[in-house]
PDB file of C-alpha atoms in Angstrom:
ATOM      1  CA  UNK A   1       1.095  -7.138 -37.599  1.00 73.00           C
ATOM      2  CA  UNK A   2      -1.116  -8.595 -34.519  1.00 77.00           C
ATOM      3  CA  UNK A   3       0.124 -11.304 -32.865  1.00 83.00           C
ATOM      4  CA  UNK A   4      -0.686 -12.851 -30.096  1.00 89.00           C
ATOM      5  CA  UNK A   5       2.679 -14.647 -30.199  1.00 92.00           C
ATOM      6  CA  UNK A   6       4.971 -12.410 -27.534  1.00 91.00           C
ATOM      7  CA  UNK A   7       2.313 -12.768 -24.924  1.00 92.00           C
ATOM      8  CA  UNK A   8       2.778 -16.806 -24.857  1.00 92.00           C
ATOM      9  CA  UNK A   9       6.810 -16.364 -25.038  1.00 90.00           C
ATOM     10  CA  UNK A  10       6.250 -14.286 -22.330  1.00 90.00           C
ATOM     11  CA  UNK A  11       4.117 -16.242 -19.997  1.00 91.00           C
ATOM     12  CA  UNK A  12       6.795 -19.096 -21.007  1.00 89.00           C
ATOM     13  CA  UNK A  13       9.765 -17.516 -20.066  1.00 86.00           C
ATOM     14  CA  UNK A  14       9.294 -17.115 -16.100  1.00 87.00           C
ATOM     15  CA  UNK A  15       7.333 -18.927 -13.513  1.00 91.00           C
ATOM     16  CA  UNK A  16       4.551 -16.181 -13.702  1.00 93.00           C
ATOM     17  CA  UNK A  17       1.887 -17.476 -11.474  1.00 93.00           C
ATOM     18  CA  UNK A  18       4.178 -17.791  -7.999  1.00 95.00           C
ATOM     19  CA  UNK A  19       5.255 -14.106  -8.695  1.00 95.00           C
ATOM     20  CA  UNK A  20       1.509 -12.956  -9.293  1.00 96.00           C
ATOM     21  CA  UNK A  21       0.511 -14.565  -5.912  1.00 96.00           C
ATOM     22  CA  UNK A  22       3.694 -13.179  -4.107  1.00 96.00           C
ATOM     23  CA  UNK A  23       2.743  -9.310  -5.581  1.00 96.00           C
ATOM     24  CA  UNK A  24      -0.789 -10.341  -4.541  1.00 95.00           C
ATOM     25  CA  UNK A  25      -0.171 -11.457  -1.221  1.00 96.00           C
ATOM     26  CA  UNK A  26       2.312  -8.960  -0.104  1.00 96.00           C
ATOM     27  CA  UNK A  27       0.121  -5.757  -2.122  1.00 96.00           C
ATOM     28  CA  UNK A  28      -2.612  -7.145  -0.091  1.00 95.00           C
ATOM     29  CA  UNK A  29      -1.412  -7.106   3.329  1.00 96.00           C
ATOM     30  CA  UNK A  30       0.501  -4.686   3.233  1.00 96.00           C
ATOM     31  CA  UNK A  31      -2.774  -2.650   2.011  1.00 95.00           C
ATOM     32  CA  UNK A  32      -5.196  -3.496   4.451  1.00 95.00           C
ATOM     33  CA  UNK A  33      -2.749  -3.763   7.617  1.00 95.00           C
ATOM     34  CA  UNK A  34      -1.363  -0.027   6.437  1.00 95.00           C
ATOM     35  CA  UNK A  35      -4.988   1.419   5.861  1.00 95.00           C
ATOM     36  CA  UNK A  36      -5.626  -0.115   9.487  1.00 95.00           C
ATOM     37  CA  UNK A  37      -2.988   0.915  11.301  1.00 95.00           C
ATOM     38  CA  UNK A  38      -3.032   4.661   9.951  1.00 94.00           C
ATOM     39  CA  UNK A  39      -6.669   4.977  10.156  1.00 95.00           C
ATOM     40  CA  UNK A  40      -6.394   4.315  13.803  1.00 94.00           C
ATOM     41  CA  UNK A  41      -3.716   6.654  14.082  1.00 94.00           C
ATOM     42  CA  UNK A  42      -5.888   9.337  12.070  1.00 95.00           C
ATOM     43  CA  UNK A  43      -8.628   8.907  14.588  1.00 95.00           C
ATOM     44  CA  UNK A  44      -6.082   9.367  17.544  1.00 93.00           C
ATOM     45  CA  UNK A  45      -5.029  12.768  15.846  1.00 94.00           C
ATOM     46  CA  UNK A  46      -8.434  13.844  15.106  1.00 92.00           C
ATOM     47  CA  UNK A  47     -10.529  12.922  18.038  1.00 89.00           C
ATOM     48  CA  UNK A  48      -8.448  12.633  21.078  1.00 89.00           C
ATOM     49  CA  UNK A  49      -6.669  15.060  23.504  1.00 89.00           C
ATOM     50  CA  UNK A  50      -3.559  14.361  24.387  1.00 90.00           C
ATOM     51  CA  UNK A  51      -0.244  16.111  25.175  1.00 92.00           C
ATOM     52  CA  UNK A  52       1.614  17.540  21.889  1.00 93.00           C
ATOM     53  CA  UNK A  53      -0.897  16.200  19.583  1.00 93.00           C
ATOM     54  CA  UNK A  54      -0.306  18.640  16.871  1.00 92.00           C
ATOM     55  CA  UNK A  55       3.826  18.591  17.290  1.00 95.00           C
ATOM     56  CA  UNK A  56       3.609  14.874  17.005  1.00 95.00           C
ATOM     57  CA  UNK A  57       1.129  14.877  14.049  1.00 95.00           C
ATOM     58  CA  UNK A  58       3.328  17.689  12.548  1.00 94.00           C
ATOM     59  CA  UNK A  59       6.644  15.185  13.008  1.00 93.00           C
ATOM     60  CA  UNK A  60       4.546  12.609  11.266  1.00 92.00           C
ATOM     61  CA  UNK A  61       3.945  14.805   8.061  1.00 91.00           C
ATOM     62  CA  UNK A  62       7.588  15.478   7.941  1.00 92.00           C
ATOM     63  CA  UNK A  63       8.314  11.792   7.293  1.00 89.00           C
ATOM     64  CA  UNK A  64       6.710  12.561   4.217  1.00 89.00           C
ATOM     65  CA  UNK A  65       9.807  14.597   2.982  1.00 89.00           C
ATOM     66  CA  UNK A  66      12.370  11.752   3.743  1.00 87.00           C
ATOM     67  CA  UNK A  67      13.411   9.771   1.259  1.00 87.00           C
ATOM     68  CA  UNK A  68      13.791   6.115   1.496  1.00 82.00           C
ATOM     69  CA  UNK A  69      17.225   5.851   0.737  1.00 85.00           C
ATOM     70  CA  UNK A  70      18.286   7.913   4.031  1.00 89.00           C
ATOM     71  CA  UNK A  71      17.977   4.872   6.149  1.00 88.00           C
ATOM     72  CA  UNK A  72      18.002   1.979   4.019  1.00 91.00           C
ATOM     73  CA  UNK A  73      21.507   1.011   4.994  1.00 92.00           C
ATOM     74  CA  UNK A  74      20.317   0.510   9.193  1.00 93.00           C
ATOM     75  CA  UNK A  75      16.889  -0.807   7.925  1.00 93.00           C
ATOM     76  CA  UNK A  76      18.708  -3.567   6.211  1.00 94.00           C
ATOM     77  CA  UNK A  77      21.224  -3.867   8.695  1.00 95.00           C
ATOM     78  CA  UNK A  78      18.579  -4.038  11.517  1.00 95.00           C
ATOM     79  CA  UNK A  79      16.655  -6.518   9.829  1.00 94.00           C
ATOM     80  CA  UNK A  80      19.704  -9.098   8.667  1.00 94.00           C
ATOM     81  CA  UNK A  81      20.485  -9.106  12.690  1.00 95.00           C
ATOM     82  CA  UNK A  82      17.168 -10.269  12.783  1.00 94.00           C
ATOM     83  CA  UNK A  83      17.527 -13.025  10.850  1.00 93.00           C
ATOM     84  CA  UNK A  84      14.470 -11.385   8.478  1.00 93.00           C
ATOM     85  CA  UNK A  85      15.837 -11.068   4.856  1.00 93.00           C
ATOM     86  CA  UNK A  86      14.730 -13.185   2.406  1.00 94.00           C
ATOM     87  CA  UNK A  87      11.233 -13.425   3.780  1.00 94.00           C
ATOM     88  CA  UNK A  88       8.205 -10.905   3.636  1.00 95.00           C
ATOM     89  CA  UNK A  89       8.459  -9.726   6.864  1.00 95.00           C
ATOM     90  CA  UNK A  90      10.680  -6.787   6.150  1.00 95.00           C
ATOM     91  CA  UNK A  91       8.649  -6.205   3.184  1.00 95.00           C
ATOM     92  CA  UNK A  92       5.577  -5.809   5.142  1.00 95.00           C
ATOM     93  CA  UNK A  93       6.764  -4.213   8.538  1.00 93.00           C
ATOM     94  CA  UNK A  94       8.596  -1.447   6.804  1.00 91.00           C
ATOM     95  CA  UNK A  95       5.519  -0.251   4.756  1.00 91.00           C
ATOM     96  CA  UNK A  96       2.757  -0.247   7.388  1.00 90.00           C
ATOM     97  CA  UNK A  97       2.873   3.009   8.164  1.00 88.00           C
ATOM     98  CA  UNK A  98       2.962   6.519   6.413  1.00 89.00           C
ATOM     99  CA  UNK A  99       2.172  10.125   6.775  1.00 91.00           C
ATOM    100  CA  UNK A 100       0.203  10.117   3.749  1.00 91.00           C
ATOM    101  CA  UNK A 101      -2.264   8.001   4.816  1.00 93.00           C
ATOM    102  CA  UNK A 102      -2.573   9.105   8.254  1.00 94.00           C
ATOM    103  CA  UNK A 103      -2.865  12.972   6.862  1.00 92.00           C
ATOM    104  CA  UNK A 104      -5.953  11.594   4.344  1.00 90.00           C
ATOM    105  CA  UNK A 105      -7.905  10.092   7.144  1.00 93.00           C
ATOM    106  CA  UNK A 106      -7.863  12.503   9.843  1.00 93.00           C
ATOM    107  CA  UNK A 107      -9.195  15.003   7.218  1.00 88.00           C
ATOM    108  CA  UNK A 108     -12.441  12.782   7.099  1.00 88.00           C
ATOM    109  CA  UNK A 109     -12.339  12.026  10.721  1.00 91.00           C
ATOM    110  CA  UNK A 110     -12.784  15.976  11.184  1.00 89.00           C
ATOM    111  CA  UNK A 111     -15.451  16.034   8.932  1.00 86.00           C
ATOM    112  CA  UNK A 112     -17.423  14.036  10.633  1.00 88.00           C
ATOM    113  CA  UNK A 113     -19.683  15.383  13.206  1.00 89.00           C
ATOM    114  CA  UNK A 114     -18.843  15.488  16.663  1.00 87.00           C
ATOM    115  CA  UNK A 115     -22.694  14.888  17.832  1.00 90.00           C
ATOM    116  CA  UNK A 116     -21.958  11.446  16.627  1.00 89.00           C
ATOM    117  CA  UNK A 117     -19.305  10.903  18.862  1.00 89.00           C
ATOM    118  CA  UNK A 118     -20.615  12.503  21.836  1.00 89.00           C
ATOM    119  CA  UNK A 119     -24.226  10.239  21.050  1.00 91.00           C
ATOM    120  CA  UNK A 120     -21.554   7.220  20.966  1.00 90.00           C
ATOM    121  CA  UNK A 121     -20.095   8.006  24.149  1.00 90.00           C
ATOM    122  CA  UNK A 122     -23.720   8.576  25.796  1.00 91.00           C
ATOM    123  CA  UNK A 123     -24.409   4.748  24.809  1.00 88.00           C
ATOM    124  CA  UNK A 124     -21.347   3.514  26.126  1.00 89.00           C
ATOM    125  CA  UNK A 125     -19.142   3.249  23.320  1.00 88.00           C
ATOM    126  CA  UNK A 126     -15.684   2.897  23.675  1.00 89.00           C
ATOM    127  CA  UNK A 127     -12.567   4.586  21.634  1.00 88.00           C
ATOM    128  CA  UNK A 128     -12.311   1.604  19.816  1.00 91.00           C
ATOM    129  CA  UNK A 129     -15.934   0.850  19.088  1.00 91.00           C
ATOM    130  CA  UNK A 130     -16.568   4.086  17.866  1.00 92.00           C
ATOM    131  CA  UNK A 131     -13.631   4.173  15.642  1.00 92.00           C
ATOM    132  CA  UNK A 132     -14.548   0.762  14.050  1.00 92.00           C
ATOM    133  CA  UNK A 133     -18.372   0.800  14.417  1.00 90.00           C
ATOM    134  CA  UNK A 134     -18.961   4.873  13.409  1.00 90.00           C
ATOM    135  CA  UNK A 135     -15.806   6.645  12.035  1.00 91.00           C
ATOM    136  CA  UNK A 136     -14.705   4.034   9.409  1.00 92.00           C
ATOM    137  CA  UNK A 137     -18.273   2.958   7.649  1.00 89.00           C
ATOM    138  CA  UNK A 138     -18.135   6.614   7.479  1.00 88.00           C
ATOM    139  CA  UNK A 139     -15.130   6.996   5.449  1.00 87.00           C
ATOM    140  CA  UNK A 140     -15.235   4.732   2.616  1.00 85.00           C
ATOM    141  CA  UNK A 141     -14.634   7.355   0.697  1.00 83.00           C
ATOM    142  CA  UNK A 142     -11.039   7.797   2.168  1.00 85.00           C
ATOM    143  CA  UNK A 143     -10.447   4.170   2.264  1.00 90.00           C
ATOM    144  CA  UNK A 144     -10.975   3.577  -1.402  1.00 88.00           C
ATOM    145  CA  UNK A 145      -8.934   6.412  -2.038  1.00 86.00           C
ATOM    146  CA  UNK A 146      -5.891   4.982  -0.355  1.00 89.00           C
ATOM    147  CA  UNK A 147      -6.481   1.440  -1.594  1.00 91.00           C
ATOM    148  CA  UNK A 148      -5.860   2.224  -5.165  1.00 90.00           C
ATOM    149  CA  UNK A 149      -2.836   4.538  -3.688  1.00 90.00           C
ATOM    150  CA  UNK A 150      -1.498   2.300  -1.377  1.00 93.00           C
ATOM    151  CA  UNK A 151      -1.982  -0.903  -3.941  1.00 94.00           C
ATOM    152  CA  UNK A 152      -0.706   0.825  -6.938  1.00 92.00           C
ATOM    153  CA  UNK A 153       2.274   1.705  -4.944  1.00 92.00           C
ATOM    154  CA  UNK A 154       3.335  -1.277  -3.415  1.00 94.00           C
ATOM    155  CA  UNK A 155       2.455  -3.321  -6.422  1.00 95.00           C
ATOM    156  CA  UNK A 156       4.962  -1.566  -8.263  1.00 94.00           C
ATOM    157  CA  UNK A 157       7.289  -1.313  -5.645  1.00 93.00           C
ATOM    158  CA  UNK A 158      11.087  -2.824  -6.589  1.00 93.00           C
ATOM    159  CA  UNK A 159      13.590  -1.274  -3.908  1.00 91.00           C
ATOM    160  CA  UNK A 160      12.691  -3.688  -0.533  1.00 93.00           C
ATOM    161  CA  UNK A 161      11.217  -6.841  -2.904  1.00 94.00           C
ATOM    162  CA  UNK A 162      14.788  -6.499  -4.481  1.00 93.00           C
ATOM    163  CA  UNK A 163      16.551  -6.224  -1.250  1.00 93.00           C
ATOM    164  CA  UNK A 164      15.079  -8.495   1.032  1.00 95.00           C
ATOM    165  CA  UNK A 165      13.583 -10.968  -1.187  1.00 94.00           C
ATOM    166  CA  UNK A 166      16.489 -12.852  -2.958  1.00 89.00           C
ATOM    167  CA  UNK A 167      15.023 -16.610  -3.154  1.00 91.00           C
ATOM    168  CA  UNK A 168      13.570 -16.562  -6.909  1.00 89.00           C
ATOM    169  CA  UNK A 169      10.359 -18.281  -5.367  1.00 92.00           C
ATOM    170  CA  UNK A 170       9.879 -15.303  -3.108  1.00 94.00           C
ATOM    171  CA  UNK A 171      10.116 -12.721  -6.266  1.00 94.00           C
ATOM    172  CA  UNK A 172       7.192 -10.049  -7.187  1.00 95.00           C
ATOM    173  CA  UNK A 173       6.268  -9.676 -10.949  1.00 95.00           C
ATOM    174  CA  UNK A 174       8.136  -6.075 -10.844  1.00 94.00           C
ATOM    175  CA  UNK A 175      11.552  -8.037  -9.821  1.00 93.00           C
ATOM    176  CA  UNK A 176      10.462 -10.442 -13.026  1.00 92.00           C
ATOM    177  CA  UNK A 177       9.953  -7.630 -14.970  1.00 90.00           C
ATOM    178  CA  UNK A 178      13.468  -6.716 -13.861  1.00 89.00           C
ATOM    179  CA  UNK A 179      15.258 -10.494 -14.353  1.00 87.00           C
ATOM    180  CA  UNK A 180      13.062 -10.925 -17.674  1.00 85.00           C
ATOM    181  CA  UNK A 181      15.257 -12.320 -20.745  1.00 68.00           C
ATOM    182  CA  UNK A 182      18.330 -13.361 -18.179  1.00 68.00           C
ATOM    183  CA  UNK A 183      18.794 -16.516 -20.637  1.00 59.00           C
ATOM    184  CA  UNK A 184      19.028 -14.908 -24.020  1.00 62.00           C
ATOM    185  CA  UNK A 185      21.999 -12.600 -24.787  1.00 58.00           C
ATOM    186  CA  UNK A 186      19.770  -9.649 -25.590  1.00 70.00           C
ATOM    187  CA  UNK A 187      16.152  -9.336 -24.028  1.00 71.00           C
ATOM    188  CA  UNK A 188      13.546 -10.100 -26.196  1.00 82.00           C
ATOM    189  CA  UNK A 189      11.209  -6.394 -26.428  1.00 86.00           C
ATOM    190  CA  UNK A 190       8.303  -8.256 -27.843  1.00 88.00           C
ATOM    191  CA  UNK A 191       7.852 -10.348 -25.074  1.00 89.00           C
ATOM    192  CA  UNK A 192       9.291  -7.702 -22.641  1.00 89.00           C
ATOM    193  CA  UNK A 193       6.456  -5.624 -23.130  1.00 91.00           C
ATOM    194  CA  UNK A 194       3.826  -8.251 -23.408  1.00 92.00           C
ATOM    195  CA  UNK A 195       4.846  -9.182 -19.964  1.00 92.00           C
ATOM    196  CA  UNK A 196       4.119  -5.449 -18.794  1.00 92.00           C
ATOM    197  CA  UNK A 197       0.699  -5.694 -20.286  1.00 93.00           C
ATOM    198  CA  UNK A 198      -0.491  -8.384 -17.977  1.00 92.00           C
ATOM    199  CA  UNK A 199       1.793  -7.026 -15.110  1.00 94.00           C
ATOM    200  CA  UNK A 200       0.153  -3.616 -15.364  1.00 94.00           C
ATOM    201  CA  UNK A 201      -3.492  -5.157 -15.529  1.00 94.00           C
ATOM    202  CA  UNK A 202      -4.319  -5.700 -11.221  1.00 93.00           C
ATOM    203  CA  UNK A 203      -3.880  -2.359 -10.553  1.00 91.00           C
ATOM    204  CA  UNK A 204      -6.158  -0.937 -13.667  1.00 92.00           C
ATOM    205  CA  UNK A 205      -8.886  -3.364 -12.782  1.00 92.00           C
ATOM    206  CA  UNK A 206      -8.576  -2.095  -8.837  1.00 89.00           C
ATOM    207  CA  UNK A 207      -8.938   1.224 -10.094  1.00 88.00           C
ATOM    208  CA  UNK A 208     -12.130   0.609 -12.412  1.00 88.00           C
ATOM    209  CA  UNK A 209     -13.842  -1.017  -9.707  1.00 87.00           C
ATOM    210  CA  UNK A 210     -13.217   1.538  -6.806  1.00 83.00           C
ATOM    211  CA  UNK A 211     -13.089   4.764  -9.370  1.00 79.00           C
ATOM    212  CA  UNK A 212     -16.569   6.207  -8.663  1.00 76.00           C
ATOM    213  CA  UNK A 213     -15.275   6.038  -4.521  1.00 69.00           C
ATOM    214  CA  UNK A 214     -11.641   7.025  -5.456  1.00 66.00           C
ATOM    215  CA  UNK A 215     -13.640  10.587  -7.430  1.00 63.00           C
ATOM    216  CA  UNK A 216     -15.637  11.362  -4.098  1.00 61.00           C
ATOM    217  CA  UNK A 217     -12.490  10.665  -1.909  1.00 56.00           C
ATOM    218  CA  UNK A 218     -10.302  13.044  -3.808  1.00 54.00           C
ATOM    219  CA  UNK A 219     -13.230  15.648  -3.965  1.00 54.00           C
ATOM    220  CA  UNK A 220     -13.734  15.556   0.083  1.00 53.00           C
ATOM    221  CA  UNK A 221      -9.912  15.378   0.623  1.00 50.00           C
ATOM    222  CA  UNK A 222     -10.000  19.027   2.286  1.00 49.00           C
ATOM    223  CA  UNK A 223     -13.819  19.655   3.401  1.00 48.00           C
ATOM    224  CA  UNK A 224     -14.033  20.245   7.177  1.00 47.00           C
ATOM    225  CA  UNK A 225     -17.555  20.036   8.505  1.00 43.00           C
TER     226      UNK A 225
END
């Protein structure tokens, strides 16, 4: 029968708010500070000379192909020297930058005209100025794109959170998910997957509001003007 019973129990049974903001605030950064930092390294790739450009951007894609778990033993070892677990730092530094991204946006960055840089460059624009005043309104497209990838993936993301965050008041909702029913001798499934309903709904609505840019983004992904 309907009930709207499990979803109370479950909003009861852990200190759901504090994890929402902690998935919020660390999705969030780590979103826009990735999206930055790999755009800028996209517009390196695509619009400046430099010496073993293409060997360096090929040594970036093949970061792609290694698996987390290869260095997560020095990573946390590096960062407990540090004196950084249990706070978000690791969290964020470790996901700010991927090939993925990088790949995506210096697809776009070709596609863009190069009479628009050159007419830049006549006017006095600098490398940065025309990467942040030309290249990126021009790539919203892209940006969209990786938002919903790069939120939906760090959103769900358990293997650092569950590392590096061990204070309960520093948890996500995925390591709640996780620690859900602790208490009771058995978990409780109703509640269980009531608590997945409203865990799962951020990323949906993210998706619904950038899905008409997310379309074009995956449509333009390999045109080359």
């Amino acid at each position: 029968k309907w009930t709207y019973e499990n979803f109370v129990l479950a909003w009861q049974a852990m200190s759901w708010p504090r994890m929402f903001f902690n998935s919020a605030f660390l999705t969030t950064t780590i979103t826009v500070c990735n999206l930055f930092v790999s755009s800028l390294a996209a517009f390196a790739f695509a619009r400046l000379r430099f010496p073993f450009k293409n060997v360096i951007f090929l040594l970036v894609l093949a970061t792609m192909i290694v698996p987390d778990q290869v260095d997560l033993i020095p990573r946390f070892l590096m960062m407990s020297q540090w004196g950084l677990v249990n706070t978000y730092i690791p969290v964020i530094l470790l996901a700010l930058v991927h090939g993925f991204p990088i790949f995506l946006y210096r697809q776009f960055f070709q596609s863009l005209p190069q009479e628009l840089f050159d007419a830049a460059r006549v006017d006095g624009a600098g490398f940065f100025r025309i990467y942040w005043s030309l290249a990126m309104p021009l790539t919203w497209a892209a940006s969209a794109t990786l938002f919903i990838f790069t939120f939906l993936g760090h959103w769900n993301a358990f293997l650092y959170p569950l590392l590096y965050l061990q204070d309960r008041n520093l948890h996500t909702v995925q390591l709640g998910l996780a620690f859900f029913g602790d208490e009771y001798a058995t978990t409780p499934i109703g509640p269980l997957m009531a608590a997945s309903v409203f865990v799962a709904l951020p990323p949906v609505l993210v998706y619904l509001m950038l899905q008409r840019h997310f379309a074009r983004g995956v449509v333009m992904t390999g045109v080359k003007g």
